[in-house]
XYZ file of C-alpha atoms in Angstrom:
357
model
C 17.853 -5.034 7.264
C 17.319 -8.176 5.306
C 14.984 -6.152 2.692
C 18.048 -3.814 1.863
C 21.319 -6.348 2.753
C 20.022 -9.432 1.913
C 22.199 -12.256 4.754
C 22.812 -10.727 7.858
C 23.910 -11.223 11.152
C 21.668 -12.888 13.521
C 22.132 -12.598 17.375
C 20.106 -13.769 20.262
C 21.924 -12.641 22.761
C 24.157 -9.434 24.035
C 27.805 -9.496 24.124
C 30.392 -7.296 25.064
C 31.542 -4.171 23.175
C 35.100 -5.426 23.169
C 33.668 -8.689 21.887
C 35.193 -8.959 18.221
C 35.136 -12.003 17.238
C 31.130 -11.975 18.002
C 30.897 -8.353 16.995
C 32.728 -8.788 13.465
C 31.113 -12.446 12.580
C 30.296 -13.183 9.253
C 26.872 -12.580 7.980
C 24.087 -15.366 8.256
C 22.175 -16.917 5.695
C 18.519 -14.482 4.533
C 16.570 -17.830 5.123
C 18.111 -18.418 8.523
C 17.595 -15.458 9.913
C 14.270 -15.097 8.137
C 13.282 -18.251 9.740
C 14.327 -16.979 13.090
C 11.426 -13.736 12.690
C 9.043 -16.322 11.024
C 9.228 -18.571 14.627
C 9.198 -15.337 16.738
C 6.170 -14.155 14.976
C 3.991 -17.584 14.826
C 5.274 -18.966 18.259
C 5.616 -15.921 20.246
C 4.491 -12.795 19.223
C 0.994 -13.791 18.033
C 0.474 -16.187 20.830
C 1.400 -13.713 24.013
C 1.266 -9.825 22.761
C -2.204 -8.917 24.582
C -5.330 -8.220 22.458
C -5.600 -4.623 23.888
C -3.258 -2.113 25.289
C -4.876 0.737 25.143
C -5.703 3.307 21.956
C -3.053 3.369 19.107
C -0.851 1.123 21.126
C 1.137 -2.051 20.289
C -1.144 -4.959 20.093
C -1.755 -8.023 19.098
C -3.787 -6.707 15.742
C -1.114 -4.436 15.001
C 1.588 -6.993 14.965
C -0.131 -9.465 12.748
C -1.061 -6.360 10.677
C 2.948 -6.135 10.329
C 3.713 -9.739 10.283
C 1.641 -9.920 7.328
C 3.660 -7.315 5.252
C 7.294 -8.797 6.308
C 6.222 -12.475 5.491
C 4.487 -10.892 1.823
C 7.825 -9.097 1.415
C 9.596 -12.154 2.232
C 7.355 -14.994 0.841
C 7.816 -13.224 -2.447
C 10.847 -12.257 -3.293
C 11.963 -15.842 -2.277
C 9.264 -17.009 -5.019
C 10.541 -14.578 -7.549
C 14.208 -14.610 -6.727
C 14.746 -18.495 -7.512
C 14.883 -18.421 -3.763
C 14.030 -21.508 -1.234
C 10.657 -21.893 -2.657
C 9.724 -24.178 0.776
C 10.667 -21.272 2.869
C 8.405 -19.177 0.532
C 5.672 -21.037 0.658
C 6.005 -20.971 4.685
C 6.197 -17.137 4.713
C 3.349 -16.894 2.413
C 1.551 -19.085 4.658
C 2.014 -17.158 7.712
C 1.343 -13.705 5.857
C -2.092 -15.097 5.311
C -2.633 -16.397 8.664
C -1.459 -13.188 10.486
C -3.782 -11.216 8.479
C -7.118 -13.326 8.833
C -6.062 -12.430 12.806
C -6.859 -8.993 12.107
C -9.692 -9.471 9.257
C -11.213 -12.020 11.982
C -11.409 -9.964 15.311
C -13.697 -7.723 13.408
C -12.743 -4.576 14.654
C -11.416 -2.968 11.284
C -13.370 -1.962 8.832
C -13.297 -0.004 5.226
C -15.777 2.594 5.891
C -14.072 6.198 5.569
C -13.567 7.743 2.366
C -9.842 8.042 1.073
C -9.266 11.250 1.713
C -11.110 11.573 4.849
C -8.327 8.822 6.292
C -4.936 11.216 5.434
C -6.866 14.445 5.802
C -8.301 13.586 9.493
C -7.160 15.738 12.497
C -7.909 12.688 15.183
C -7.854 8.880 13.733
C -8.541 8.034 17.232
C -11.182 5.094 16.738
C -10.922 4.891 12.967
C -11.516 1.403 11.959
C -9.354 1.570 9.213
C -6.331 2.750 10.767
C -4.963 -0.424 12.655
C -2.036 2.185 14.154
C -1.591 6.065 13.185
C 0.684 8.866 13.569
C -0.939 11.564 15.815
C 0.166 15.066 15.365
C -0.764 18.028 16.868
C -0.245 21.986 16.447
C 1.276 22.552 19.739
C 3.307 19.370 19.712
C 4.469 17.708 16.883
C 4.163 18.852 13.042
C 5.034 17.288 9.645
C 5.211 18.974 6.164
C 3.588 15.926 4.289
C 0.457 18.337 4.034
C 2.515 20.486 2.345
C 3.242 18.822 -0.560
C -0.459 17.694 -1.453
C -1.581 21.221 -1.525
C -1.466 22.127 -5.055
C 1.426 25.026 -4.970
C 4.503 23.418 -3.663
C 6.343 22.271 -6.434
C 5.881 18.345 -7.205
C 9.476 17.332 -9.122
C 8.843 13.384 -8.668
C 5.389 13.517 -9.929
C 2.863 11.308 -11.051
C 3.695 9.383 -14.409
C 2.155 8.317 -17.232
C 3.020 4.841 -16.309
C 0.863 5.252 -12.872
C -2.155 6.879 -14.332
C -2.387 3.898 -17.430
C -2.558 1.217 -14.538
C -5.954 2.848 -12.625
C -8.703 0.374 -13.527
C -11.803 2.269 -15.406
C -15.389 2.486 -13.395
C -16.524 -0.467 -15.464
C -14.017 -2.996 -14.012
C -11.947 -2.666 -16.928
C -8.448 -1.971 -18.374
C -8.930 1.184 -20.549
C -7.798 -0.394 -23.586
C -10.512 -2.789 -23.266
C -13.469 -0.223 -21.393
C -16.547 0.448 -22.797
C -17.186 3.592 -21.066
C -17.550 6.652 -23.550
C -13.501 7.875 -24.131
C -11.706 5.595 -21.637
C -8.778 5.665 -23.871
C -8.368 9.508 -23.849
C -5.930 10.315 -21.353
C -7.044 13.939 -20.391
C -7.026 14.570 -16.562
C -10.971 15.628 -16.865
C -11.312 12.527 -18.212
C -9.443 9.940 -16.272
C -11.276 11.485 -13.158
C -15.019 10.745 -14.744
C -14.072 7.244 -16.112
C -11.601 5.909 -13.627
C -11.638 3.792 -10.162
C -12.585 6.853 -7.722
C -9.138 6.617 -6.267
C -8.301 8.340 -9.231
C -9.925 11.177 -8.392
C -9.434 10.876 -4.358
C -5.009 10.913 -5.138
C -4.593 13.626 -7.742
C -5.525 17.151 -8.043
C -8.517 16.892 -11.199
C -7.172 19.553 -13.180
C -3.864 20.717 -14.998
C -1.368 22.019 -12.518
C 2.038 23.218 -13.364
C 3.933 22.840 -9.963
C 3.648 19.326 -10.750
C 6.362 18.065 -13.392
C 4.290 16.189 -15.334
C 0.959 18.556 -14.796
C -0.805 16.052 -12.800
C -0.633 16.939 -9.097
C -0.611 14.569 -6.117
C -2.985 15.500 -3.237
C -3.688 12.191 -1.557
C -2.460 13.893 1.595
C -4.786 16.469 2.271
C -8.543 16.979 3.191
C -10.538 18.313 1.103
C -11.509 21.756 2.815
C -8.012 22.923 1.874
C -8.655 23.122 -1.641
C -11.869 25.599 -0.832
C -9.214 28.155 1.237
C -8.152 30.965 -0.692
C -4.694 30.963 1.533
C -3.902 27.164 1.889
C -0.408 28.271 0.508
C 0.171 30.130 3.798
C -2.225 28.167 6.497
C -0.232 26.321 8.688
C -2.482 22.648 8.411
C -1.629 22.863 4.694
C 2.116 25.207 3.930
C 5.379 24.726 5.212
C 6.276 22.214 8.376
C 3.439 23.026 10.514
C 0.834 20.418 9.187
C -0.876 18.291 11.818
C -3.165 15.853 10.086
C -2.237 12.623 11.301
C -0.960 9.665 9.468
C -1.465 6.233 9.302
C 1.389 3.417 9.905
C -0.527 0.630 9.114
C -4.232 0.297 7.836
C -6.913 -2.414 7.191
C -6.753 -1.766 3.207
C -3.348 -2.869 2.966
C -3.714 -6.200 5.197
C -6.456 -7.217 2.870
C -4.278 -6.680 0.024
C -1.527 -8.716 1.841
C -4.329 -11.417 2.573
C -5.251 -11.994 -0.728
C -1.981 -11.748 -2.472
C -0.664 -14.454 -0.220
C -3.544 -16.381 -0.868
C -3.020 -16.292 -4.636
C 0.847 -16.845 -4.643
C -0.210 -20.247 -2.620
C -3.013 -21.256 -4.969
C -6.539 -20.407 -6.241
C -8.856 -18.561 -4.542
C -12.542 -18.308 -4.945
C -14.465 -15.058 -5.405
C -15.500 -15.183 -2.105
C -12.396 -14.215 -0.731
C -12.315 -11.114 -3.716
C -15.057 -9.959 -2.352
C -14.054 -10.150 1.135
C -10.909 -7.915 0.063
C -10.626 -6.232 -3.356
C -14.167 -5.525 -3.564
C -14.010 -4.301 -0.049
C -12.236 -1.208 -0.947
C -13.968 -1.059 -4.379
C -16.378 -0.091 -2.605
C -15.295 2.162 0.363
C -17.772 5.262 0.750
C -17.212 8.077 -1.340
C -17.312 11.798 0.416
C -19.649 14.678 -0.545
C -17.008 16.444 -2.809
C -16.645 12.734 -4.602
C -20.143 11.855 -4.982
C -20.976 15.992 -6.229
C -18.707 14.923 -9.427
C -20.526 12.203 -10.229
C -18.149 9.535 -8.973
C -18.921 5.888 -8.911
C -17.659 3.222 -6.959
C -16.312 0.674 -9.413
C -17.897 -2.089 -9.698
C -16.199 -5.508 -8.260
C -13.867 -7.931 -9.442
C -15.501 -10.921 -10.867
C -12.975 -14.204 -11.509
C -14.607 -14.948 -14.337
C -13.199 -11.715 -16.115
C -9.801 -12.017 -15.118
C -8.363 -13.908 -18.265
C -5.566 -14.287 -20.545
C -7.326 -11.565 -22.694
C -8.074 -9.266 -19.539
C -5.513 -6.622 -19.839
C -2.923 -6.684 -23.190
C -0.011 -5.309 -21.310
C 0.422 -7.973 -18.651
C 3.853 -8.913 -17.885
C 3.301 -12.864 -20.022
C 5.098 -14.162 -16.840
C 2.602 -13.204 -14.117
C -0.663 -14.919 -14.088
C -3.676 -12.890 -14.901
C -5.350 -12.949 -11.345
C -1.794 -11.910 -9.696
C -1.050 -9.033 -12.125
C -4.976 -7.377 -11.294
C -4.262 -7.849 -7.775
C -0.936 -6.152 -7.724
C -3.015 -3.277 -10.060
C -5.176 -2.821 -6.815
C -2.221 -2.824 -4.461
C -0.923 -0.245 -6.731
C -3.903 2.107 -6.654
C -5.005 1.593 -3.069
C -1.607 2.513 -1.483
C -0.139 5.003 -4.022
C 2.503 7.284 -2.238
C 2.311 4.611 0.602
C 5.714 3.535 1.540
C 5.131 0.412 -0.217
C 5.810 0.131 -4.512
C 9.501 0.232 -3.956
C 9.215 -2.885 -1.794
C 6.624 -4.322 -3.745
C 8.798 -4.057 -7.231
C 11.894 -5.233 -5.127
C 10.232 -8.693 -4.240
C 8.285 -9.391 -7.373
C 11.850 -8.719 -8.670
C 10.427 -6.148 -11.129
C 12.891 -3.504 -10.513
C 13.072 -3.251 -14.064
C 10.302 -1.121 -14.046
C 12.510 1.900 -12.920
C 14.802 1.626 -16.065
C 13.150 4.581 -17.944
C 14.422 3.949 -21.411
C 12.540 0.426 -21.073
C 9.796 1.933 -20.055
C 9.475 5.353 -21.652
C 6.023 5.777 -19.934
């Protein structure tokens, strides 16, 4: 409620219906009640939620996991909103704590392939996916499937914008890449010389259901696109999909981790590598690795200067603009880039005659 209204009103405790002076009270300040959820969350929450409550279950890991993202959210857009910048630093602070509770339990891990984590069937005991969706056939269905799979018609699709921030295979922006034709924007291209995600989000051809004739298929496995019917099979067409779907997942707590980490000061290249260079180098799958993909190779501080990538917004630093580039290519289509323009306060990025691309 705070992300969309800003102050609202805080309660602790119930009160009657016919209650209206309570009821209709005016709203409280973003930073009080803000304050209240930052207390909850270090004093309570990540003290006495229990370690293990079974599979796929609320936990311990999966609150800090969340904890992580509401105190980013938070942290930030008091930062970039000429907010109380104490009160950011103390969100940031606690973003970066909750996190190193899950990176430090060691029980997640970046080891599936990107498509392999949407596309599953069971994510039971995936070490990436912190908490999931499970669907089944008989159960419960979605139609998420659906619109991955190549024929449904894609109206918002991909833009030019999107496909100009994926970092090239050398660790490069494209305008600066020496890779042979980084700067020609062909789909057959951007799929040999990009980061793999590249080629693990979008279909790797031309496709006119999509608007803008590249086509989103980030949530689908890859056996669909081998199926002469996947228009009409019910994992892939319609609402009857049941691959499941994570909530929350290791890849974006590192990217929390290390964000809040650089929005409180510098960080060494040991902690890259214990995040972005982490999912640099998650394991490609068969269909990947028969196109000749390549893991990009990892972020190196030294690079990241004032020279690194020509388009950088002049009021972001250089390491804070690459990692928001990561955040934007690991969780594409994730319910995340609205929120994540909304608290760098960046929403001018939707204004399309600014930003024609």
């Amino acid at each position: 409620m705070v992300s969309v209204f800003g102050d609202v009103p805080y309660y602790e405790n119930t009160f009657a219906n016919n209650d209206l002076e309570v009821m209709y009270k005016d709203r409280d300040s973003r930073v009080f009640v803000m304050d209240k959820i930052h207390d909850l969350l270090k004093n309570e929450v990540l003290v006495n939620i229990r370690n293990d409550d079974g599979a796929n279950t609320l936990n311990r890991y999966v609150a800090a996991a969340f904890a992580s993202r509401w105190m980013l959210f938070e942290g930030t857009w008091q930062k970039y909103h000429g907010g109380d910048q104490a009160a950011a630093a103390k969100y940031l602070k606690l973003a970066q704590e909750a996190a190193e509770i899950v990176i430090n339990s060691g029980k997640y891990a970046i080891n599936t392939p990107l498509r392999d984590l949407f596309g599953s069937l069971d994510l039971k005991g995936n070490k990436e996916a912190i908490m999931y969706r499970h669907y089944t056939f008989e159960k419960l269905k979605h139609h998420v499937g659906s619109y991955s799979n190549g024929i449904e018609s894609q109206a918002p699709a991909p833009n030019l914008s999107l496909v100009k921030s994926f970092i090239c295979q050398d660790g490069k922006v494209y305008q600066n890449s020496d890779l042979q034709d980084a700067k020609v924007l062909s789909i057959a291209n951007l799929v040999k010389t990009r980061d793999p995600r590249f080629e693990a989000t979008f279909i790797n051809e031309v496709n006119t259901n999509s608007h803008t004739l590249l086509y989103a298929s980030k949530f689908i496995d890859r056996v669909a696109f081998t199926l002469p019917d996947r228009g009409t099979n019910p994992l892939y067409s319609s609402n009857t999909n049941w691959n499941d779907a994570p909530v929350i997942r290791y890849g974006e707590v590192l990217l929390n981790w290390i964000e809040a980490k650089a929005e409180l000061g510098a960080v060494p290249q040991s902690d890259l590598d214990k995040s972005i260079n982490l999912l640099r180098r998650r394991p490609l799958d068969a269909t990947a690795q028969d196109k000749g993909m390549k893991n990009t190779v990892d972020m190196k501080l030294t690079d990241i200067t004032e020279n690194f990538d020509p388009a950088r917004d002049v009021d972001v630093t250089p390491l804070i603009w690459e990692i928001r580039r990561e955040r934007r290519m690991e969780l594409v289509y994730e319910p995340s880039r609205l929120h994540d323009i909304k608290r760098w306060n960046k929403l001018i990025y939707m204004n399309n005659v600014k930003n024609p691309d």
